[in-house]
Short mmCIF file of C-alpha atoms in Angstrom, two decimals:
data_model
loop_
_atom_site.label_atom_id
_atom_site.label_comp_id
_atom_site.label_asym_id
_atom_site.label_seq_id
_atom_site.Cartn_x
_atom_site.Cartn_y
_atom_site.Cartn_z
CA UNK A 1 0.00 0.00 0.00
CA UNK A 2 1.39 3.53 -0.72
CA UNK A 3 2.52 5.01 2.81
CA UNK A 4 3.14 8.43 1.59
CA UNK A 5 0.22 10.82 1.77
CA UNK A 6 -0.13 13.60 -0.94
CA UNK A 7 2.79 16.08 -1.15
CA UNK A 8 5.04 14.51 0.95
CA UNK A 9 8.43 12.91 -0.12
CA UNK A 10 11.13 10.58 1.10
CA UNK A 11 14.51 10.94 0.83
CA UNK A 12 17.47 8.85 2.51
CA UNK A 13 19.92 10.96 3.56
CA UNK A 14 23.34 9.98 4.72
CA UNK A 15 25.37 11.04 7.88
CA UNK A 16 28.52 10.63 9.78
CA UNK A 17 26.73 7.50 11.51
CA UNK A 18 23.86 5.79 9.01
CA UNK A 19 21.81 6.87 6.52
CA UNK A 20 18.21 8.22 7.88
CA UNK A 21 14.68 8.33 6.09
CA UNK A 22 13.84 11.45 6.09
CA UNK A 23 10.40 12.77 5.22
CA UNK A 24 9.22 16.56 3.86
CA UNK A 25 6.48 18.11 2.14
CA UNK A 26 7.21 18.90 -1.13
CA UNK A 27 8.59 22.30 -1.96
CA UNK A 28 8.60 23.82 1.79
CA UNK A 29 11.26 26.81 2.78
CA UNK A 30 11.51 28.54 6.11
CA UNK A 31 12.13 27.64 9.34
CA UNK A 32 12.92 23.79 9.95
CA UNK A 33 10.59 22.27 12.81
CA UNK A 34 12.01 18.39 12.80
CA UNK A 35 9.70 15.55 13.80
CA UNK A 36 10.88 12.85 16.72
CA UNK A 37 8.43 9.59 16.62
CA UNK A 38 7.79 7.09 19.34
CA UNK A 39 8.54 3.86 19.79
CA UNK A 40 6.63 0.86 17.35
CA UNK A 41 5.92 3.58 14.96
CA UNK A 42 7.71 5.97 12.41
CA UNK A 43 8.17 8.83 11.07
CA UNK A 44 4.49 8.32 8.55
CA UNK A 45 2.56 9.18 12.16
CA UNK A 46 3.62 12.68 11.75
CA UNK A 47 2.56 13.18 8.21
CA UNK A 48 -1.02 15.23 8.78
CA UNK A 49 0.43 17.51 11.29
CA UNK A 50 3.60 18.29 8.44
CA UNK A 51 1.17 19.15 6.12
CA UNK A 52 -1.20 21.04 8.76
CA UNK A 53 1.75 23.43 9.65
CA UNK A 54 1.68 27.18 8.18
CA UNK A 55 3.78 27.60 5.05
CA UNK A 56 6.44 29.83 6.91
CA UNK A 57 7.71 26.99 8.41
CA UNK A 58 9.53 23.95 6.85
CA UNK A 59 8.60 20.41 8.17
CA UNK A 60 10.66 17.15 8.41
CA UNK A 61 10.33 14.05 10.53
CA UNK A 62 13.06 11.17 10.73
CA UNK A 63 13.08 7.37 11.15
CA UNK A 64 15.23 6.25 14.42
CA UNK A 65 17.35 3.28 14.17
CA UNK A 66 15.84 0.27 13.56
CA UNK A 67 12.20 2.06 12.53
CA UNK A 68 10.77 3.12 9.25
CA UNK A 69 13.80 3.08 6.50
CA UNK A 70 16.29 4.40 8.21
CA UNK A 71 19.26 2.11 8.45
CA UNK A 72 19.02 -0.99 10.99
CA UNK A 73 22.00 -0.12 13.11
CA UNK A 74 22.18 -2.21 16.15
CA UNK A 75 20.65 -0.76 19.70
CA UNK A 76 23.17 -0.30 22.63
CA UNK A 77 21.23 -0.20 25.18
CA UNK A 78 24.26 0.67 27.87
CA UNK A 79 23.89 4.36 26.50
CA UNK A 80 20.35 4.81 27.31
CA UNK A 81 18.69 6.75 24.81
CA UNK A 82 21.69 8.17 22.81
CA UNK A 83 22.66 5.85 20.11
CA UNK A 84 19.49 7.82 19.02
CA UNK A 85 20.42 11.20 20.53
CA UNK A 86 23.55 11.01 18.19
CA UNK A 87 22.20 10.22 15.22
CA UNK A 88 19.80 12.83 15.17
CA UNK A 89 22.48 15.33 15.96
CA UNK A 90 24.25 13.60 12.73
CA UNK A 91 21.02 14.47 11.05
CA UNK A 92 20.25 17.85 12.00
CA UNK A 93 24.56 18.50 11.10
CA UNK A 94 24.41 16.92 7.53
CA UNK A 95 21.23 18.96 6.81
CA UNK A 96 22.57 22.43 8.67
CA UNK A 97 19.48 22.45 10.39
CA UNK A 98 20.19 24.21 13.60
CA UNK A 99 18.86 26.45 15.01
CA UNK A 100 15.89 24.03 14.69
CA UNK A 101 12.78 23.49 15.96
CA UNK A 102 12.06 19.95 17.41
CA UNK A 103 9.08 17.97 18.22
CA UNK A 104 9.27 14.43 20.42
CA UNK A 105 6.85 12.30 20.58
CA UNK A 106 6.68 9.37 23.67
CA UNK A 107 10.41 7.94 23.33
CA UNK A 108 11.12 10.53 20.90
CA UNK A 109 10.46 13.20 23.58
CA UNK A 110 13.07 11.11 25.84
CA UNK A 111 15.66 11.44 23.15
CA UNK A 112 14.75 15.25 22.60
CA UNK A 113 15.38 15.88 26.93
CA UNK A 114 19.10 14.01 26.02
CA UNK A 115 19.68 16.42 23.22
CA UNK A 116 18.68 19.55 24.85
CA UNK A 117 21.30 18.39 27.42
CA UNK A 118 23.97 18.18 24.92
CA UNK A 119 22.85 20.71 22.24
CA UNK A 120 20.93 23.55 23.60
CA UNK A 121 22.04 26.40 21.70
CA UNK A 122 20.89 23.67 18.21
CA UNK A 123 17.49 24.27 19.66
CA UNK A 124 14.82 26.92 18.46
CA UNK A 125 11.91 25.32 20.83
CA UNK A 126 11.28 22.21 22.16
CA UNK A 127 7.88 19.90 22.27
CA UNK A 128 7.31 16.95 24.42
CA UNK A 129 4.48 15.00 23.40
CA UNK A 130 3.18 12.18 26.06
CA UNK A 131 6.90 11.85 26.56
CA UNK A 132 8.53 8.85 28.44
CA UNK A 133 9.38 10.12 32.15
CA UNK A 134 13.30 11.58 32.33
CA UNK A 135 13.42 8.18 35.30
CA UNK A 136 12.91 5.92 31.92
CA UNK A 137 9.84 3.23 32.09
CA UNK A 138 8.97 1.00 34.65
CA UNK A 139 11.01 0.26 38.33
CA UNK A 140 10.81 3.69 39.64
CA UNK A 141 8.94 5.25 42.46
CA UNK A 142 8.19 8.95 43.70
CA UNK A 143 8.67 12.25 42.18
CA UNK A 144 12.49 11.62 42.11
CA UNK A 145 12.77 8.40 40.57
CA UNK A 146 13.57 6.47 43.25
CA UNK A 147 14.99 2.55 42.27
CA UNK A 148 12.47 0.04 43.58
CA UNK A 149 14.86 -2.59 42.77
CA UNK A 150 18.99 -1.46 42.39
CA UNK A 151 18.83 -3.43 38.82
CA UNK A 152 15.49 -2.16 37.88
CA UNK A 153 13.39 -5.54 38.07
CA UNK A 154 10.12 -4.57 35.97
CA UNK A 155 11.96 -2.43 33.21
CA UNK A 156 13.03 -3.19 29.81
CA UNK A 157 12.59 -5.46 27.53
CA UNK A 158 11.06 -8.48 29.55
CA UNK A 159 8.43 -6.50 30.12
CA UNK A 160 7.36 -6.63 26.42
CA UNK A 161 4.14 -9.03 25.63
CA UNK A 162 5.52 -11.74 23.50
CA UNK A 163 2.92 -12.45 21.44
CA UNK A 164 2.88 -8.85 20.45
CA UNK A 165 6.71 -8.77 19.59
CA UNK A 166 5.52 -11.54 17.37
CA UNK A 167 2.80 -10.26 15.56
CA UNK A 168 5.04 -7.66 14.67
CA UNK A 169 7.40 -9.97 13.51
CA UNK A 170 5.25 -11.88 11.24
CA UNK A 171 3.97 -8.54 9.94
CA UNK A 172 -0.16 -8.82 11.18
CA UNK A 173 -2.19 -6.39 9.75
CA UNK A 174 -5.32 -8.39 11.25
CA UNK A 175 -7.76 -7.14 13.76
CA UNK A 176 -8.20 -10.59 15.48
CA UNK A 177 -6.63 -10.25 18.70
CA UNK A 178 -6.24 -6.87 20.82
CA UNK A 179 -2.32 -7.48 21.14
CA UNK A 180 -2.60 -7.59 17.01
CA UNK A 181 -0.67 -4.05 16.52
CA UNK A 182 -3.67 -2.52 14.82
CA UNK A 183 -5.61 -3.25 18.16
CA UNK A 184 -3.07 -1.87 20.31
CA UNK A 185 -2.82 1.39 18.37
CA UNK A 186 -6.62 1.46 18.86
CA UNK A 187 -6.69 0.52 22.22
CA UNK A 188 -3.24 2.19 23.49
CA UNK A 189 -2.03 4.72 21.22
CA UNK A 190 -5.90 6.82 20.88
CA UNK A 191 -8.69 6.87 23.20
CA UNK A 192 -11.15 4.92 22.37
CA UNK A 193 -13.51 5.21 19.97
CA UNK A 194 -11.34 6.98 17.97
CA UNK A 195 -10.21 5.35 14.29
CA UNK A 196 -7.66 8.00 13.30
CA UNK A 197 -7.30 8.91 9.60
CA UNK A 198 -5.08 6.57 7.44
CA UNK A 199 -4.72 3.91 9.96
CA UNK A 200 -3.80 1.03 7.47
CA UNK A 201 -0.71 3.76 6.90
CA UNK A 202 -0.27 3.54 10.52
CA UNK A 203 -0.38 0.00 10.83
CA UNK A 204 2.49 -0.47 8.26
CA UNK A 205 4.23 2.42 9.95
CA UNK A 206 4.65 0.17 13.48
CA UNK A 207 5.41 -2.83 11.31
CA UNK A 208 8.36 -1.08 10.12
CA UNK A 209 9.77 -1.42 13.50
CA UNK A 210 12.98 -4.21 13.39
CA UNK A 211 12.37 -7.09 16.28
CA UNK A 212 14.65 -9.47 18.01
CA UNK A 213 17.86 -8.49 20.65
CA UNK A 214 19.28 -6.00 19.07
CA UNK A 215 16.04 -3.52 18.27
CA UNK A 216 12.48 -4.26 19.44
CA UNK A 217 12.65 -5.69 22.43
CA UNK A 218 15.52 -6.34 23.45
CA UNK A 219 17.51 -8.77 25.32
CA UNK A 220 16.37 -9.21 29.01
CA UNK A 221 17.99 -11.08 32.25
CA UNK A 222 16.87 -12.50 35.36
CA UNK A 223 15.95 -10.25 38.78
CA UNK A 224 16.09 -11.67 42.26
CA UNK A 225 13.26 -9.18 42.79
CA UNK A 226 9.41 -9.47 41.34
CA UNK A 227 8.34 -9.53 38.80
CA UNK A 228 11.93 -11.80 37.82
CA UNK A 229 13.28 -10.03 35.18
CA UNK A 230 16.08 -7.30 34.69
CA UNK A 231 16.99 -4.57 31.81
CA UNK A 232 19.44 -6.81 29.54
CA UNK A 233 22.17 -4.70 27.37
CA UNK A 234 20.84 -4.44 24.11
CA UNK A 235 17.40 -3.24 22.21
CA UNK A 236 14.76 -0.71 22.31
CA UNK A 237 12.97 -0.83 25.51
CA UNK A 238 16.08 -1.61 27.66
CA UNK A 239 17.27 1.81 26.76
CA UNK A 240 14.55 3.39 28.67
CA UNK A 241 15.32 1.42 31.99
CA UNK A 242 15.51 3.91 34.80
CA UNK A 243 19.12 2.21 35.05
CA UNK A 244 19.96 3.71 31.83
CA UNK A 245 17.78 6.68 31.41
CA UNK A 246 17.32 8.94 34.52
CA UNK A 247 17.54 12.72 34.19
CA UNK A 248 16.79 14.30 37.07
CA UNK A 249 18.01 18.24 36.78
CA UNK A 250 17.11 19.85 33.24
CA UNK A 251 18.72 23.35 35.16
CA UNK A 252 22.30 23.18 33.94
CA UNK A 253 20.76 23.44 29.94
CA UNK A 254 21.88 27.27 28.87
CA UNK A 255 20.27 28.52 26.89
CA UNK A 256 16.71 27.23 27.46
CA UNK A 257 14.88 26.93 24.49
CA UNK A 258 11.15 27.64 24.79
CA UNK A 259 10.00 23.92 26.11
CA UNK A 260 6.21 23.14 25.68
CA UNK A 261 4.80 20.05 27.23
CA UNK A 262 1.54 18.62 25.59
CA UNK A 263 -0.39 15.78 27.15
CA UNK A 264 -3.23 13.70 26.45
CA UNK A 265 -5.38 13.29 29.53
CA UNK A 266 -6.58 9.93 29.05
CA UNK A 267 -2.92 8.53 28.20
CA UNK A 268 -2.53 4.78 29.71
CA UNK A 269 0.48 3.94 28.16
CA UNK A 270 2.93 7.46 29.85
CA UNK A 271 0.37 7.16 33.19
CA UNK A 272 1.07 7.33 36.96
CA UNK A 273 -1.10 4.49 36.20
CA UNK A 274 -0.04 3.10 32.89
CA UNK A 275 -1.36 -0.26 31.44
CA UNK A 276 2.13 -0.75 30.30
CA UNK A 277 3.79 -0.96 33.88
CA UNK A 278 4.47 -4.03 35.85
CA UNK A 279 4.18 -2.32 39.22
CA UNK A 280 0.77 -1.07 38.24
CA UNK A 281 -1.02 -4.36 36.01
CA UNK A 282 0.72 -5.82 39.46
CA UNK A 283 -1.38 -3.69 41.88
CA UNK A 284 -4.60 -4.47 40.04
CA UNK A 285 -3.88 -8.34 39.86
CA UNK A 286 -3.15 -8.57 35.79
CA UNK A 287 0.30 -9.76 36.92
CA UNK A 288 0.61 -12.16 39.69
CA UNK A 289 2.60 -12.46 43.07
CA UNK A 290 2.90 -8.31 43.24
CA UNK A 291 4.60 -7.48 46.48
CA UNK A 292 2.54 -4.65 47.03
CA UNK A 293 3.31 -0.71 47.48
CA UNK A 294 5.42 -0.72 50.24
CA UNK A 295 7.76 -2.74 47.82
CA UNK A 296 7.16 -2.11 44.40
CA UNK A 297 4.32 0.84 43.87
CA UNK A 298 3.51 1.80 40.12
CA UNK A 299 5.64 4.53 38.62
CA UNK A 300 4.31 8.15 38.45
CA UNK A 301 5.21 8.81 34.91
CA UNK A 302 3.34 12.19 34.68
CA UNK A 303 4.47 13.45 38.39
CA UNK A 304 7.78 12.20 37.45
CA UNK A 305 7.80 14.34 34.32
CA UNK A 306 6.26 17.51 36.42
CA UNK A 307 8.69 17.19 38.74
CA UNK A 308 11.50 17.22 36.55
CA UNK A 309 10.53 20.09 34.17
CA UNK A 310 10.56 22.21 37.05
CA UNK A 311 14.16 22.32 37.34
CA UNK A 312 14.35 23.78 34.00
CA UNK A 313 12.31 26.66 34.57
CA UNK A 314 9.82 28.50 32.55
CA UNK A 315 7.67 25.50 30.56
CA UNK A 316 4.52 24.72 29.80
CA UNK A 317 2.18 22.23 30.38
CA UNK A 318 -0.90 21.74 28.02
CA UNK A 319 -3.46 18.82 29.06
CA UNK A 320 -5.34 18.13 26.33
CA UNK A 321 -9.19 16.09 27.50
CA UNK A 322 -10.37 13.11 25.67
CA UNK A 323 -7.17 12.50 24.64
CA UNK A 324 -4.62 9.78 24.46
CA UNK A 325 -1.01 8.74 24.18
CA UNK A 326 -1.28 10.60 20.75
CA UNK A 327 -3.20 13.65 20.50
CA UNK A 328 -2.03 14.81 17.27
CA UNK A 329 -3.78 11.65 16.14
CA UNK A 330 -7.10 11.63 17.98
CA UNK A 331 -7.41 15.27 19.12
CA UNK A 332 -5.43 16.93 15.80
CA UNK A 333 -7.36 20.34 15.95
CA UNK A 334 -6.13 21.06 19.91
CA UNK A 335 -2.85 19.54 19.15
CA UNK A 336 -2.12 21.16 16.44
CA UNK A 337 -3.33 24.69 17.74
CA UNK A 338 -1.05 24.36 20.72
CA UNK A 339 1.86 23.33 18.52
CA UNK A 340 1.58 26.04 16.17
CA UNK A 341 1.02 28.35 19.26
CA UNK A 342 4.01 27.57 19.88
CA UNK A 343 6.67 27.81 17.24
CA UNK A 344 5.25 31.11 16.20
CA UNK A 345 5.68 32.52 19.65
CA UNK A 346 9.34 30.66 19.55
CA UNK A 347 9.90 32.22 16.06
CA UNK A 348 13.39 34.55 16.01
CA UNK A 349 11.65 37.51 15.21
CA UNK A 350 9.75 37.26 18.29
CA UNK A 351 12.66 36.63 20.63
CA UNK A 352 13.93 39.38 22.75
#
């Protein structure tokens, strides 16, 4: 099926570390505003809100490793989050994009909070979308992140459902089964009962994503702690284990780019009680022998996130109702409003 919508190219373009899919509506100038996608998805789930910004600004969006058809360079998971950090800065270099605009979307926004670390002054505004808590996913308590478990039992890629990881693999496009990827996006990735536009497209997009050890999920090891099982070294969920992926003081960024947080209200898979948390599916029996929340409470992604921002200052937060992991798929009109808010109050000429 064609995965490109109307006026929007691909190119592969080639870096210092891979070559990266790149995608761009045809015949745009301006300001660059580059698109960060999740993980199990792509750079296609951006495509509407390209297309949807004004003409004064110039829209791109990029495959990460091991997504879309950007090259499948292994995952080493040891570096958190920044085999991806680095190849976007790769990216934004080999296209002179900086200062640019940039837009992260679940793990994408974890990868953006890395990069404004490294690269603030590259930055014209940053835009967290649902992003994954700067304590990583899973194995984490309190406002600060706290370790339930020193190896972070309940994080990375154990946690993954297997029979999802295989559905990917074999490619399903079916609807039979809710842990069929097209179920999941229905049931995870929007609130319910929304059918986003294009979501064949959609579908392909997550099948894009590369399985096994070294991409999605990972390899995994064994936990003396509940629920058994450990971060392993390599793949895509292991790089957000709180024991690779914990920043806890945004304050030592200079300069601070404008920084927008947008939120769908109704998210359960970035949640202080996410369906996709062992601690939590523990505390409401899905997953057995829990050890309850003196031990191993469920992780408060959004507090987490709150928490965190604050030490970089002036941000802000926009909760957007009915709402889910993705707004700029199932609430497009507020998302996009907010976003383009956003960059136009960000723009240069409207800097002091």
């Amino acid at each position: 099926m064609a995965t490109l919508l109307p006026g929007v190219t691909a190119r592969r373009v080639p870096t210092e570390r891979l070559t990266v899919n790149v995608l761009e509506p045809v015949g745009r100038t301006g300001t660059p505003v580059l698109f960060v996608h999740g993980n199990v998805s792509s750079s296609l789930f951006w495509q509407e809100t390209m297309l949807a910004l004004p003409p004064s600004f110039r829209p791109l969006a990029l495959d990460l490793r091991g997504f879309g058809d950007t090259d499948p360079e292994p995952v080493d998971a040891t570096r958190g989050l920044d085999d991806y950090v680095d190849d976007l800065a790769a990216l934004i270099t080999a296209l002179d994009l900086a200062p640019v605009h940039l837009v992260g979307w679940s793990m994408g926004g974890g990868v953006l909070l890395r990069y404004l670390l490294g690269q603030p002054s590259a930055i014209a505004s940053l835009t967290l979308v649902n992003p994954v808590s700067p304590y990583g996913f899973g194995g984490t308590s309190g406002v600060d992140g706290r370790l339930n478990d020193p190896a972070g039992a309940g994080a990375g890629a154990g946690a993954a459902n297997p029979e999802f990881v295989q559905r990917l693999a074999d490619g399903d496009t079916g609807a039979d089964s809710p842990l069929s990827p097209r179920q999941v996006l229905l049931a995870h990735y929007v609130k319910p009962p929304c059918v986003p536009a294009h979501l064949d497209m959609l579908v392909e997009s997550m099948l894009s994503t590369r399985t096994g050890e070294d991409h999605y999920p990972g390899t995994s090891a064994a936990a003396d702690a509940w629920p058994g099982l450990a971060p392993g070294d390599r793949g895509v969920l292991n790089t957000m284990a709180p024991t690779r992926f914990r920043i806890s003081d945004l304050s030592t960024a200079e300069p601070k780019p404008p920084l927008l947080w947008i939120r769908g209200t109704d998210d359960v898979i970035v949640s202080d009680t996410s369906l996709h948390d062992m601690a939590y599916l523990g505390s409401i029996g899905v997953v057995p022998g829990w050890p309850g929340d003196e031990v191993c409470p469920p992780q408060p992604m959004v507090a987490q996130t709150r928490a965190v921002l604050g030490t970089y200052g002036d941000y802000r937060e926009i909760a957007i109702s009915d709402s889910g992991h993705s707004p700029h798929l199932d609430q497009p009109a507020a998302f996009r409003a907010a976003l383009i808010d956003h960059l136009t109050a960000s723009a240069p000429s409207s800097l002091p």
